[in-house]
């Protein structure tokens, strides 16, 4: 058994399953490589949405990352994790008014406005709080090729302000000059991009837009958020990005704009690319059955903990990368078998006809590339199963960074006394006359 599999099996035996295991040392090394290839031309901001664990955010802050939040909850966690206001940006197309109020109150580096109406509310809130809000504009470009798996710009979209409408937005900065400070622009065309040329082309478009805004509107971009969208390969037909070459080319591209965008702070957002390959999800096989000639392995974890690994809503219905760690040393033949979770829905399909060693009760299924968009992306309340434990391995230590949930957690924040009196009255009065 490989050393890593032996470690995971031992970890699962001691802590139980299902569980997430994050490799903090791998994350530190990965982050170090990325920042060294960028050569300080750009700052890496962690996209909190990709993994909502407080300890992961704290660890990345200790490495030097900034953070991009998309809710008041994420903002307050980021502050508690030690991020300074200058390290926080707030994006999202539907920020609530109270969320905007909180962001202004904390004087974060930049609120990314995604509509004219949002910008007006930011200005009014800042005026009410007697503050000046630092605001960036998310630009939805008129036309740009994007090979993102999920497109978020360059098409009709709730994200960002159409490039053709920038003038009327910039007029608001003059109208509210005491309440609004123009910080710069943000462009994010899509996620899970595995084409280097497409990424570099979108970044160049963003930089050109910043120069055009300076020349046409006289507005200096103190910040240019290039977005991100760096993909990782999940399926066999996908090829990984050549990270070193890509980030060195990004650094060179930024340097080529240093004269026209002198003093600008360049930001690159990362979530999936930063974290996905630094975490795994472990779930144990609890039943083995056959139905109409097909073998099924039934695991104790599933869609409610890790929606992305299942076939729910997936455009390309391929199996996630996974391996089976045998609990015994005996060799098992490789066979095709389907793996499902415990939920009462056919959508809880972990793998369809996967070629793995023949599964037995007690074997451990390891879902790879699960450090991003795992638990935080999943319907955890569906069917009421407890949440999984999350474990961080870092510098020779093991840290439980989220304890395993309990069945009674379902009652948290719910009103349980509302109908007690009425039920008691029914049982007393109703029962006596029920069969009269």
Short mmCIF file of C-alpha atoms in Angstrom, two decimals:
data_model
loop_
_atom_site.label_atom_id
_atom_site.label_comp_id
_atom_site.label_asym_id
_atom_site.label_seq_id
_atom_site.Cartn_x
_atom_site.Cartn_y
_atom_site.Cartn_z
CA UNK A 1 0.00 0.00 0.00
CA UNK A 2 1.44 3.45 -0.93
CA UNK A 3 2.55 5.54 2.06
CA UNK A 4 -0.07 8.23 1.45
CA UNK A 5 -2.89 5.67 1.25
CA UNK A 6 -1.68 4.08 4.47
CA UNK A 7 -1.74 7.49 6.15
CA UNK A 8 -5.28 8.21 4.92
CA UNK A 9 -6.52 4.79 6.03
CA UNK A 10 -5.01 5.30 9.48
CA UNK A 11 -6.51 8.81 9.65
CA UNK A 12 -9.96 7.52 8.70
CA UNK A 13 -9.74 4.72 11.26
CA UNK A 14 -8.90 7.19 14.03
CA UNK A 15 -11.30 10.01 13.18
CA UNK A 16 -14.07 8.16 11.37
CA UNK A 17 -15.75 8.88 8.04
CA UNK A 18 -16.93 10.78 6.12
CA UNK A 19 -14.25 13.46 6.41
CA UNK A 20 -12.19 16.00 4.50
CA UNK A 21 -8.41 16.02 4.83
CA UNK A 22 -6.45 19.12 3.78
CA UNK A 23 -2.69 19.13 3.22
CA UNK A 24 -1.44 22.47 4.54
CA UNK A 25 2.16 21.73 3.59
CA UNK A 26 1.21 21.10 -0.04
CA UNK A 27 -0.84 24.30 0.00
CA UNK A 28 2.09 26.31 1.35
CA UNK A 29 4.42 24.91 -1.31
CA UNK A 30 1.88 25.52 -4.09
CA UNK A 31 1.25 29.10 -2.96
CA UNK A 32 4.99 29.71 -2.76
CA UNK A 33 5.53 28.51 -6.32
CA UNK A 34 2.75 30.71 -7.70
CA UNK A 35 3.98 33.87 -5.97
CA UNK A 36 7.59 33.20 -6.98
CA UNK A 37 6.58 32.83 -10.64
CA UNK A 38 4.60 36.08 -10.48
CA UNK A 39 7.67 37.87 -9.06
CA UNK A 40 5.60 40.34 -7.01
CA UNK A 41 3.92 41.81 -10.08
CA UNK A 42 0.55 40.71 -8.70
CA UNK A 43 -0.97 39.78 -5.36
CA UNK A 44 -2.86 36.53 -4.89
CA UNK A 45 -6.30 36.88 -3.29
CA UNK A 46 -8.01 33.76 -1.96
CA UNK A 47 -11.59 33.37 -3.21
CA UNK A 48 -13.30 32.47 0.05
CA UNK A 49 -16.29 30.97 -1.76
CA UNK A 50 -14.16 28.01 -2.86
CA UNK A 51 -13.61 26.77 0.69
CA UNK A 52 -15.40 28.41 3.60
CA UNK A 53 -13.24 26.91 6.34
CA UNK A 54 -11.94 29.53 8.77
CA UNK A 55 -8.64 27.70 9.36
CA UNK A 56 -7.88 27.50 5.63
CA UNK A 57 -8.45 31.26 5.33
CA UNK A 58 -6.21 31.88 8.35
CA UNK A 59 -3.47 29.69 6.94
CA UNK A 60 -3.49 31.48 3.58
CA UNK A 61 -3.36 34.85 5.35
CA UNK A 62 -0.22 33.66 7.17
CA UNK A 63 1.31 32.90 3.76
CA UNK A 64 0.61 36.48 2.62
CA UNK A 65 -2.61 36.11 0.60
CA UNK A 66 -5.40 38.66 0.41
CA UNK A 67 -9.03 37.55 0.36
CA UNK A 68 -12.08 38.04 -1.85
CA UNK A 69 -15.39 37.70 -0.01
CA UNK A 70 -18.94 37.57 -1.33
CA UNK A 71 -21.15 37.93 1.76
CA UNK A 72 -21.23 39.62 5.13
CA UNK A 73 -20.58 36.23 6.72
CA UNK A 74 -17.41 35.72 4.71
CA UNK A 75 -16.35 39.30 5.43
CA UNK A 76 -16.74 38.90 9.19
CA UNK A 77 -14.87 35.57 9.10
CA UNK A 78 -12.07 37.19 7.08
CA UNK A 79 -11.73 39.96 9.66
CA UNK A 80 -11.69 37.41 12.49
CA UNK A 81 -9.06 35.39 10.57
CA UNK A 82 -6.77 38.40 10.74
CA UNK A 83 -7.07 39.94 7.28
CA UNK A 84 -6.55 43.69 7.39
CA UNK A 85 -9.01 45.99 5.56
CA UNK A 86 -6.38 46.52 2.85
CA UNK A 87 -6.39 42.78 2.15
CA UNK A 88 -10.15 42.43 1.57
CA UNK A 89 -12.28 42.96 -1.52
CA UNK A 90 -16.04 42.29 -1.66
CA UNK A 91 -17.67 41.08 -4.88
CA UNK A 92 -21.02 39.61 -5.94
CA UNK A 93 -23.97 40.80 -8.03
CA UNK A 94 -26.59 40.78 -5.27
CA UNK A 95 -25.05 42.31 -2.16
CA UNK A 96 -27.67 43.13 0.45
CA UNK A 97 -27.90 46.68 1.76
CA UNK A 98 -26.86 45.58 5.24
CA UNK A 99 -23.86 43.78 3.73
CA UNK A 100 -22.80 46.96 1.95
CA UNK A 101 -23.23 48.92 5.18
CA UNK A 102 -20.96 46.46 7.00
CA UNK A 103 -18.31 46.57 4.26
CA UNK A 104 -18.20 50.38 4.41
CA UNK A 105 -18.11 50.28 8.20
CA UNK A 106 -15.02 48.04 8.07
CA UNK A 107 -13.38 50.35 5.49
CA UNK A 108 -12.26 47.43 3.34
CA UNK A 109 -9.92 47.99 0.42
CA UNK A 110 -12.55 47.71 -2.28
CA UNK A 111 -16.21 46.95 -2.84
CA UNK A 112 -16.69 45.65 -6.37
CA UNK A 113 -19.88 47.26 -7.74
CA UNK A 114 -21.77 45.17 -10.28
CA UNK A 115 -24.64 47.49 -11.20
CA UNK A 116 -25.45 51.19 -11.34
CA UNK A 117 -28.12 50.75 -8.69
CA UNK A 118 -25.64 49.08 -6.34
CA UNK A 119 -23.19 51.92 -6.83
CA UNK A 120 -25.86 54.47 -5.91
CA UNK A 121 -26.65 52.61 -2.70
CA UNK A 122 -22.94 52.37 -1.81
CA UNK A 123 -22.69 56.15 -2.24
CA UNK A 124 -25.77 56.81 -0.09
CA UNK A 125 -24.62 54.42 2.62
CA UNK A 126 -21.14 55.97 2.72
CA UNK A 127 -22.70 59.44 2.91
CA UNK A 128 -24.92 58.33 5.80
CA UNK A 129 -21.91 56.88 7.64
CA UNK A 130 -19.83 59.99 6.90
CA UNK A 131 -17.25 57.86 5.09
CA UNK A 132 -15.80 57.56 1.62
CA UNK A 133 -16.21 54.08 0.16
CA UNK A 134 -13.49 52.64 -2.08
CA UNK A 135 -15.20 51.11 -5.08
CA UNK A 136 -14.12 49.07 -8.06
CA UNK A 137 -16.28 48.47 -11.12
CA UNK A 138 -16.74 44.99 -12.48
CA UNK A 139 -16.76 45.32 -16.25
CA UNK A 140 -18.68 42.96 -18.49
CA UNK A 141 -16.78 43.30 -21.79
CA UNK A 142 -18.63 43.83 -25.04
CA UNK A 143 -17.05 40.95 -26.88
CA UNK A 144 -14.17 38.72 -25.97
CA UNK A 145 -13.45 35.07 -26.63
CA UNK A 146 -13.54 32.94 -23.51
CA UNK A 147 -12.92 29.22 -23.28
CA UNK A 148 -14.18 29.03 -19.72
CA UNK A 149 -16.29 26.00 -18.86
CA UNK A 150 -18.67 28.38 -17.05
CA UNK A 151 -18.86 31.81 -18.74
CA UNK A 152 -19.47 34.83 -16.50
CA UNK A 153 -18.51 37.70 -18.79
CA UNK A 154 -18.64 38.74 -22.44
CA UNK A 155 -22.23 37.44 -22.59
CA UNK A 156 -25.56 38.73 -21.19
CA UNK A 157 -24.89 38.31 -17.51
CA UNK A 158 -25.92 39.36 -13.98
CA UNK A 159 -22.21 39.84 -13.31
CA UNK A 160 -20.71 43.26 -13.87
CA UNK A 161 -21.66 46.42 -15.75
CA UNK A 162 -21.73 46.31 -19.54
CA UNK A 163 -18.73 48.01 -21.07
CA UNK A 164 -21.03 50.19 -23.17
CA UNK A 165 -22.56 51.69 -20.00
CA UNK A 166 -19.35 52.72 -18.25
CA UNK A 167 -19.76 56.45 -18.89
CA UNK A 168 -23.02 56.73 -16.96
CA UNK A 169 -21.42 54.81 -14.10
CA UNK A 170 -18.35 57.03 -14.06
CA UNK A 171 -20.61 60.08 -13.98
CA UNK A 172 -21.83 58.85 -10.60
CA UNK A 173 -18.32 59.14 -9.19
CA UNK A 174 -18.40 62.85 -10.02
CA UNK A 175 -21.90 63.22 -8.59
CA UNK A 176 -20.89 61.48 -5.33
CA UNK A 177 -17.26 62.57 -5.21
CA UNK A 178 -17.30 62.95 -1.40
CA UNK A 179 -18.78 59.49 -0.85
CA UNK A 180 -17.13 57.40 -3.57
CA UNK A 181 -13.47 56.81 -4.36
CA UNK A 182 -12.83 55.12 -7.71
CA UNK A 183 -10.40 52.29 -6.99
CA UNK A 184 -10.22 50.49 -10.32
CA UNK A 185 -11.75 47.68 -12.34
CA UNK A 186 -12.39 44.00 -12.09
CA UNK A 187 -12.95 41.54 -14.93
CA UNK A 188 -13.74 37.87 -14.55
CA UNK A 189 -14.84 36.04 -17.66
CA UNK A 190 -15.38 32.55 -16.29
CA UNK A 191 -14.05 29.67 -14.31
CA UNK A 192 -12.28 26.36 -14.93
CA UNK A 193 -10.24 27.65 -17.90
CA UNK A 194 -7.58 25.22 -19.10
CA UNK A 195 -6.41 27.23 -22.11
CA UNK A 196 -3.40 29.45 -21.40
CA UNK A 197 -3.89 31.59 -24.49
CA UNK A 198 -7.46 32.38 -23.49
CA UNK A 199 -6.39 33.37 -19.97
CA UNK A 200 -3.62 35.66 -21.18
CA UNK A 201 -5.92 37.20 -23.78
CA UNK A 202 -8.56 38.04 -21.16
CA UNK A 203 -5.92 39.54 -18.84
CA UNK A 204 -4.57 41.68 -21.66
CA UNK A 205 -8.09 42.87 -22.46
CA UNK A 206 -8.53 43.89 -18.82
CA UNK A 207 -5.25 45.82 -18.80
CA UNK A 208 -6.15 47.55 -22.07
CA UNK A 209 -9.51 48.52 -20.58
CA UNK A 210 -7.76 50.12 -17.60
CA UNK A 211 -5.59 52.16 -19.99
CA UNK A 212 -8.63 53.18 -22.06
CA UNK A 213 -10.46 54.35 -18.93
CA UNK A 214 -7.46 56.48 -18.04
CA UNK A 215 -7.25 58.00 -21.52
CA UNK A 216 -10.98 58.48 -22.18
CA UNK A 217 -12.32 59.33 -18.73
CA UNK A 218 -9.26 60.57 -16.87
CA UNK A 219 -9.74 57.99 -14.12
CA UNK A 220 -6.65 56.30 -12.74
CA UNK A 221 -6.98 52.66 -11.74
CA UNK A 222 -5.25 52.28 -8.41
CA UNK A 223 -6.23 48.61 -8.67
CA UNK A 224 -6.76 46.19 -11.52
CA UNK A 225 -8.33 42.90 -10.49
CA UNK A 226 -7.55 40.49 -13.30
CA UNK A 227 -9.91 37.88 -11.88
CA UNK A 228 -8.73 34.34 -12.30
CA UNK A 229 -10.51 31.30 -13.65
CA UNK A 230 -7.45 29.03 -13.65
CA UNK A 231 -8.67 25.48 -14.13
CA UNK A 232 -7.46 22.08 -13.01
CA UNK A 233 -8.02 18.80 -14.85
CA UNK A 234 -10.70 16.60 -13.27
CA UNK A 235 -11.26 14.18 -16.13
CA UNK A 236 -9.00 12.09 -18.36
CA UNK A 237 -9.50 14.17 -21.49
CA UNK A 238 -8.38 17.37 -19.72
CA UNK A 239 -4.78 18.58 -19.65
CA UNK A 240 -3.32 20.68 -16.81
CA UNK A 241 -2.11 24.24 -17.25
CA UNK A 242 1.65 24.67 -17.40
CA UNK A 243 1.60 26.76 -14.24
CA UNK A 244 5.20 28.00 -14.20
CA UNK A 245 5.09 29.16 -17.81
CA UNK A 246 1.62 30.65 -17.43
CA UNK A 247 2.36 32.75 -14.34
CA UNK A 248 5.69 33.90 -15.73
CA UNK A 249 3.82 35.05 -18.85
CA UNK A 250 1.24 36.80 -16.66
CA UNK A 251 4.05 38.58 -14.83
CA UNK A 252 5.63 39.63 -18.12
CA UNK A 253 2.30 40.91 -19.41
CA UNK A 254 1.78 43.03 -16.29
CA UNK A 255 5.31 44.43 -16.53
CA UNK A 256 4.58 45.55 -20.08
CA UNK A 257 1.85 47.86 -18.69
CA UNK A 258 3.84 49.28 -15.77
CA UNK A 259 4.51 52.58 -17.55
CA UNK A 260 0.90 53.23 -18.58
CA UNK A 261 -0.47 51.93 -15.27
CA UNK A 262 2.21 53.23 -12.94
CA UNK A 263 1.58 52.54 -9.26
CA UNK A 264 -1.35 50.22 -9.92
CA UNK A 265 -2.02 47.31 -7.59
CA UNK A 266 -2.61 44.13 -9.59
CA UNK A 267 -4.73 41.37 -8.07
CA UNK A 268 -5.31 37.79 -9.17
CA UNK A 269 -8.08 35.76 -7.55
CA UNK A 270 -7.72 32.04 -6.91
CA UNK A 271 -9.85 29.39 -5.34
CA UNK A 272 -10.04 26.13 -7.24
CA UNK A 273 -6.51 26.36 -8.66
CA UNK A 274 -5.10 27.19 -5.25
CA UNK A 275 -6.87 24.58 -3.15
CA UNK A 276 -8.47 21.76 -5.13
CA UNK A 277 -5.45 19.49 -5.29
CA UNK A 278 -4.59 20.06 -1.61
CA UNK A 279 -7.59 18.21 -0.22
CA UNK A 280 -9.38 14.86 -0.38
CA UNK A 281 -12.78 13.59 0.76
CA UNK A 282 -12.83 10.19 2.47
CA UNK A 283 -15.91 8.00 2.70
CA UNK A 284 -16.15 4.36 3.73
CA UNK A 285 -17.95 1.57 1.92
CA UNK A 286 -20.71 0.35 4.25
CA UNK A 287 -22.67 -1.98 1.95
CA UNK A 288 -21.99 -3.96 -1.22
CA UNK A 289 -24.92 -5.18 -3.31
CA UNK A 290 -25.83 -6.36 -6.78
CA UNK A 291 -28.86 -5.21 -8.76
CA UNK A 292 -29.84 -6.75 -12.08
CA UNK A 293 -26.30 -7.97 -12.63
CA UNK A 294 -24.57 -4.72 -11.72
CA UNK A 295 -22.45 -4.26 -8.57
CA UNK A 296 -23.04 -1.24 -6.30
CA UNK A 297 -20.89 0.09 -3.49
CA UNK A 298 -22.85 2.17 -0.97
CA UNK A 299 -20.73 4.72 0.89
CA UNK A 300 -21.42 6.61 4.11
CA UNK A 301 -20.80 9.98 2.44
CA UNK A 302 -22.25 11.56 -0.65
CA UNK A 303 -23.80 14.54 -2.40
CA UNK A 304 -24.78 16.30 0.84
CA UNK A 305 -21.08 16.69 1.70
CA UNK A 306 -19.54 16.90 -1.76
CA UNK A 307 -22.03 17.81 -4.46
CA UNK A 308 -19.34 18.42 -7.09
CA UNK A 309 -18.17 14.79 -7.08
CA UNK A 310 -21.63 13.50 -7.99
CA UNK A 311 -23.44 13.69 -11.29
CA UNK A 312 -25.89 16.32 -10.05
CA UNK A 313 -26.23 19.02 -12.70
CA UNK A 314 -22.94 18.12 -14.35
CA UNK A 315 -22.69 19.07 -18.00
CA UNK A 316 -20.03 16.49 -18.78
CA UNK A 317 -21.14 13.35 -16.99
CA UNK A 318 -17.74 11.90 -16.21
CA UNK A 319 -16.47 10.28 -13.05
CA UNK A 320 -14.55 12.45 -10.61
CA UNK A 321 -10.95 11.32 -9.92
CA UNK A 322 -11.10 8.73 -7.14
CA UNK A 323 -9.32 5.68 -5.81
CA UNK A 324 -10.28 2.82 -3.54
CA UNK A 325 -8.02 2.11 -0.56
CA UNK A 326 -8.44 -1.51 0.51
CA UNK A 327 -8.76 -2.16 4.24
CA UNK A 328 -6.99 -5.49 3.83
CA UNK A 329 -3.70 -6.34 2.17
CA UNK A 330 -5.13 -8.93 -0.22
CA UNK A 331 -5.12 -8.15 -3.92
CA UNK A 332 -8.52 -7.58 -5.51
CA UNK A 333 -9.37 -7.75 -9.23
CA UNK A 334 -10.20 -4.49 -10.99
CA UNK A 335 -13.87 -4.43 -12.00
CA UNK A 336 -16.47 -1.92 -13.12
CA UNK A 337 -18.75 -0.90 -10.26
CA UNK A 338 -21.02 2.01 -9.44
CA UNK A 339 -20.67 3.93 -6.18
CA UNK A 340 -23.49 5.78 -4.48
CA UNK A 341 -23.98 7.72 -1.27
CA UNK A 342 -26.61 7.17 1.45
CA UNK A 343 -29.19 9.68 0.22
CA UNK A 344 -32.67 8.78 -1.02
CA UNK A 345 -32.15 10.20 -4.50
CA UNK A 346 -30.62 8.82 -7.72
CA UNK A 347 -28.61 12.06 -7.93
CA UNK A 348 -26.39 10.79 -5.11
CA UNK A 349 -24.23 8.97 -7.67
CA UNK A 350 -20.54 9.22 -6.81
CA UNK A 351 -19.23 7.15 -9.71
CA UNK A 352 -20.82 5.27 -12.59
CA UNK A 353 -19.18 2.01 -13.68
CA UNK A 354 -15.79 3.06 -12.29
CA UNK A 355 -12.87 0.71 -12.83
CA UNK A 356 -11.53 0.10 -9.32
CA UNK A 357 -10.38 -2.86 -7.25
CA UNK A 358 -13.45 -4.87 -6.28
CA UNK A 359 -14.94 -3.11 -3.26
CA UNK A 360 -15.68 -4.63 0.12
CA UNK A 361 -17.32 -3.35 3.27
CA UNK A 362 -14.76 -1.29 5.18
CA UNK A 363 -12.79 -0.14 2.13
CA UNK A 364 -12.04 3.56 1.95
CA UNK A 365 -12.99 5.65 -1.08
CA UNK A 366 -10.73 8.64 -1.60
CA UNK A 367 -12.17 11.44 -3.75
CA UNK A 368 -9.23 13.43 -5.06
CA UNK A 369 -9.00 17.15 -5.90
CA UNK A 370 -11.56 18.01 -3.23
CA UNK A 371 -9.92 20.98 -1.52
CA UNK A 372 -12.18 23.46 -3.32
CA UNK A 373 -15.95 23.55 -3.86
CA UNK A 374 -16.49 20.57 -1.58
CA UNK A 375 -18.46 21.05 1.62
CA UNK A 376 -19.18 24.75 1.03
CA UNK A 377 -20.86 23.93 -2.30
CA UNK A 378 -23.07 21.13 -1.01
CA UNK A 379 -26.69 20.76 0.20
CA UNK A 380 -25.72 19.90 3.77
CA UNK A 381 -29.27 20.04 5.17
CA UNK A 382 -30.69 17.58 2.64
CA UNK A 383 -31.99 14.51 4.53
CA UNK A 384 -30.47 15.68 7.81
CA UNK A 385 -27.18 13.78 7.91
CA UNK A 386 -24.45 15.23 10.18
CA UNK A 387 -21.75 17.36 8.58
CA UNK A 388 -18.34 15.72 8.05
CA UNK A 389 -15.22 16.32 10.07
CA UNK A 390 -12.53 18.49 8.45
CA UNK A 391 -8.88 17.82 9.28
CA UNK A 392 -5.85 19.94 8.44
CA UNK A 393 -2.39 18.38 8.29
CA UNK A 394 0.34 20.99 8.67
CA UNK A 395 3.98 20.86 9.75
CA UNK A 396 3.65 17.43 11.32
CA UNK A 397 0.50 18.23 13.27
CA UNK A 398 -3.15 17.29 12.85
CA UNK A 399 -5.80 19.93 13.47
CA UNK A 400 -9.55 19.32 13.59
CA UNK A 401 -10.66 22.51 11.84
CA UNK A 402 -14.35 21.63 11.83
CA UNK A 403 -15.75 19.02 14.19
CA UNK A 404 -18.13 16.36 13.01
CA UNK A 405 -21.77 17.36 13.20
CA UNK A 406 -24.44 15.68 15.32
CA UNK A 407 -28.06 14.79 14.49
CA UNK A 408 -29.31 17.37 17.01
CA UNK A 409 -27.54 20.13 15.05
CA UNK A 410 -30.60 20.13 12.78
CA UNK A 411 -32.57 21.82 15.53
CA UNK A 412 -30.17 24.76 15.84
CA UNK A 413 -31.93 28.07 15.15
CA UNK A 414 -35.27 26.32 14.83
CA UNK A 415 -38.23 27.14 17.08
CA UNK A 416 -39.11 23.88 18.85
CA UNK A 417 -41.58 25.17 21.45
CA UNK A 418 -44.05 26.85 19.09
CA UNK A 419 -46.69 24.10 19.01
CA UNK A 420 -45.92 22.28 22.25
CA UNK A 421 -48.84 23.84 24.13
CA UNK A 422 -51.30 23.20 21.31
CA UNK A 423 -50.17 19.60 21.02
CA UNK A 424 -50.54 19.12 24.76
CA UNK A 425 -54.07 20.52 24.64
CA UNK A 426 -54.96 18.18 21.80
CA UNK A 427 -53.57 15.16 23.62
CA UNK A 428 -55.57 16.09 26.76
CA UNK A 429 -58.86 17.25 25.30
CA UNK A 430 -58.91 15.72 21.87
CA UNK A 431 -57.92 12.22 22.87
CA UNK A 432 -60.76 11.85 25.42
CA UNK A 433 -63.48 12.77 22.95
CA UNK A 434 -61.92 11.26 19.89
CA UNK A 435 -63.94 8.06 19.92
CA UNK A 436 -67.04 9.33 21.73
#
